[in-house]
One Martini backbone bead per residue (centre of mass of N, CA, C, O) as a GRO file, in nm:
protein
  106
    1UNK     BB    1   1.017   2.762  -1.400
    2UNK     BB    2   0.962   2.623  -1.707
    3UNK     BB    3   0.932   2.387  -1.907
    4UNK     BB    4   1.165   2.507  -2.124
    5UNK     BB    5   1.378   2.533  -1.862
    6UNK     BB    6   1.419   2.233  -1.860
    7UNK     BB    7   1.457   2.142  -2.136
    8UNK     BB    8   1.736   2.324  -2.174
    9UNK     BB    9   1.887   2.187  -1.897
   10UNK     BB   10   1.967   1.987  -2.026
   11UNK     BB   11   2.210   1.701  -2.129
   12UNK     BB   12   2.288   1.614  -2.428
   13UNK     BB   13   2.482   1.299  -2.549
   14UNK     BB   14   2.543   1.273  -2.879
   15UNK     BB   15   2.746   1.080  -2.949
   16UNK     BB   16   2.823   0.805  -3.175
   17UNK     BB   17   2.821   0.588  -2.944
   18UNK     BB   18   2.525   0.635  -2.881
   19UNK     BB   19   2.371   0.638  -3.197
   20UNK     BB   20   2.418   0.330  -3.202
   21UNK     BB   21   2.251   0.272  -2.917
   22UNK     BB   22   2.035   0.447  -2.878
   23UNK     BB   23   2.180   0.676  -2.621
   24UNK     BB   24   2.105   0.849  -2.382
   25UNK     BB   25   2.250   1.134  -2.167
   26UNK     BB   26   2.153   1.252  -1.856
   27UNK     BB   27   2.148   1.573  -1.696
   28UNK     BB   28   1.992   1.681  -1.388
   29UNK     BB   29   1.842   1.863  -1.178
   30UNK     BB   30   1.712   1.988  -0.879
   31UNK     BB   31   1.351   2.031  -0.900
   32UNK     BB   32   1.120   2.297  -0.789
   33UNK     BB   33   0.843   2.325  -0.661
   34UNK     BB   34   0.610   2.536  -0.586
   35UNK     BB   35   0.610   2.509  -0.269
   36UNK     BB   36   0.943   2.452  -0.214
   37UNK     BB   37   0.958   2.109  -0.333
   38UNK     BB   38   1.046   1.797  -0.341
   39UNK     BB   39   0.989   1.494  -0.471
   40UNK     BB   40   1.063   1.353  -0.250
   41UNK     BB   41   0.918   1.464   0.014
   42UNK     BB   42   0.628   1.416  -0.154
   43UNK     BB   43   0.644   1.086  -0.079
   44UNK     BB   44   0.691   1.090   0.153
   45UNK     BB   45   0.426   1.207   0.266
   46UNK     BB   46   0.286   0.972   0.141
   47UNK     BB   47   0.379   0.736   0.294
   48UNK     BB   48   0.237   0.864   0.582
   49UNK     BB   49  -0.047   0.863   0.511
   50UNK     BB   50  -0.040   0.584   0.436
   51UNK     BB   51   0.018   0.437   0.714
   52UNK     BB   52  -0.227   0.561   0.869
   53UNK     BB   53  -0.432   0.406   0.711
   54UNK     BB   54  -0.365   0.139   0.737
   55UNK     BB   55  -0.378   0.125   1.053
   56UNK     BB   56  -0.681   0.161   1.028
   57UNK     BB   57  -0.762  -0.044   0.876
   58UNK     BB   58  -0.685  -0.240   1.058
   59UNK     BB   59  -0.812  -0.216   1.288
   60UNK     BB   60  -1.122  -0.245   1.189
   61UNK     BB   61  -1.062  -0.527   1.039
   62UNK     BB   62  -0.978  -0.681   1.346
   63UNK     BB   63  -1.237  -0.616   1.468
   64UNK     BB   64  -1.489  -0.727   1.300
   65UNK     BB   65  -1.353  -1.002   1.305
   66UNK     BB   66  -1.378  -1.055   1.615
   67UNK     BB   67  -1.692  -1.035   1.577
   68UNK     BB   68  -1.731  -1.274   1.431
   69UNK     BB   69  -1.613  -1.455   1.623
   70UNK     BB   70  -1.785  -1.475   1.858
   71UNK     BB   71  -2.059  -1.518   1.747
   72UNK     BB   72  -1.946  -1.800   1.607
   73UNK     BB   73  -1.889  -1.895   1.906
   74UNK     BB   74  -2.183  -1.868   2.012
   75UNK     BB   75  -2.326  -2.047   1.841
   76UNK     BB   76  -2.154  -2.300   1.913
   77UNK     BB   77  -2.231  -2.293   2.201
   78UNK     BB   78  -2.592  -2.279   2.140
   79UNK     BB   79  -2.589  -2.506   2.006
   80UNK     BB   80  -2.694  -2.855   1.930
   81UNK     BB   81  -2.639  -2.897   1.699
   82UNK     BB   82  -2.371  -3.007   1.532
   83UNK     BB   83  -2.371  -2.898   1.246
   84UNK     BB   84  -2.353  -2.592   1.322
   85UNK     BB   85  -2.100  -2.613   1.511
   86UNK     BB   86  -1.922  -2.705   1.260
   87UNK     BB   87  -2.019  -2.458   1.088
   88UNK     BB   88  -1.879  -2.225   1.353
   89UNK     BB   89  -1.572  -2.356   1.392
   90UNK     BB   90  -1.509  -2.332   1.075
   91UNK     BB   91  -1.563  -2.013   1.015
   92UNK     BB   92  -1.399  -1.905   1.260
   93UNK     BB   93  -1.124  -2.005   1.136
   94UNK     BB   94  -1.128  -1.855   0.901
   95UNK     BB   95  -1.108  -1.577   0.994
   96UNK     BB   96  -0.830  -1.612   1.129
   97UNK     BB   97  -0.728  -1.650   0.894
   98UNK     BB   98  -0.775  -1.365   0.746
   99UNK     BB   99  -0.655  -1.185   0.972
  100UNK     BB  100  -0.385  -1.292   0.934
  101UNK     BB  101  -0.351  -1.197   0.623
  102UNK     BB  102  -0.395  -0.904   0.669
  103UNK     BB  103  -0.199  -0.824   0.890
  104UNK     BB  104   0.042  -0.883   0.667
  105UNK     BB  105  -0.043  -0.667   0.429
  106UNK     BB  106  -0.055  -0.468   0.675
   0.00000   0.00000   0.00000
């Protein structure tokens, strides 16, 4: 079934009362793709890949910053000066905050 008879097989209703709102009522049947499925199966698949790739993200994501956290984590821990220690704690905290940040949006 090509684009022509797409397009012919439209019912466009174009009483007066449509023609004064400027619109038109289609009816349309559901149109089968070359592969012998429809549209709506074709998303559902395409929204199951992207939850595949978002979990990987995810866990990802999750491992990088938990290592960037115990690092800065060590750092606090090893270092003498006080300075060091405060700004590898409040680094901790804020990578803690992305890492919660990211987990809500993935």
């Amino acid at each position: 079934m090509g684009f022509e008879d797409i397009i012919d097989d439209l019912n466009i209703d174009s009483n007066e009362e449509n023609k004064e709102n400027n619109t038109f009522n289609f009816e349309m049947e559901e149109y089968k793709t070359p592969a012998g499925t429809n549209y709506e199966e074709e998303d559902e698949e395409k929204e199951t890949r992207g939850r595949k790739k978002t979990v990987h993200a995810k866990n990802v994501i999750g491992d990088n910053l938990e290592t960037i956290a115990d690092k800065l984590d060590y750092i606090k821990k090893q270092s003498y000066q006080s300075n060091i220690r405060e700004a590898a704690d409040d680094a901790g905290k804020e990578v803690i905050k992305i890492a919660k940040i990211i987990s809500r949006i993935l």
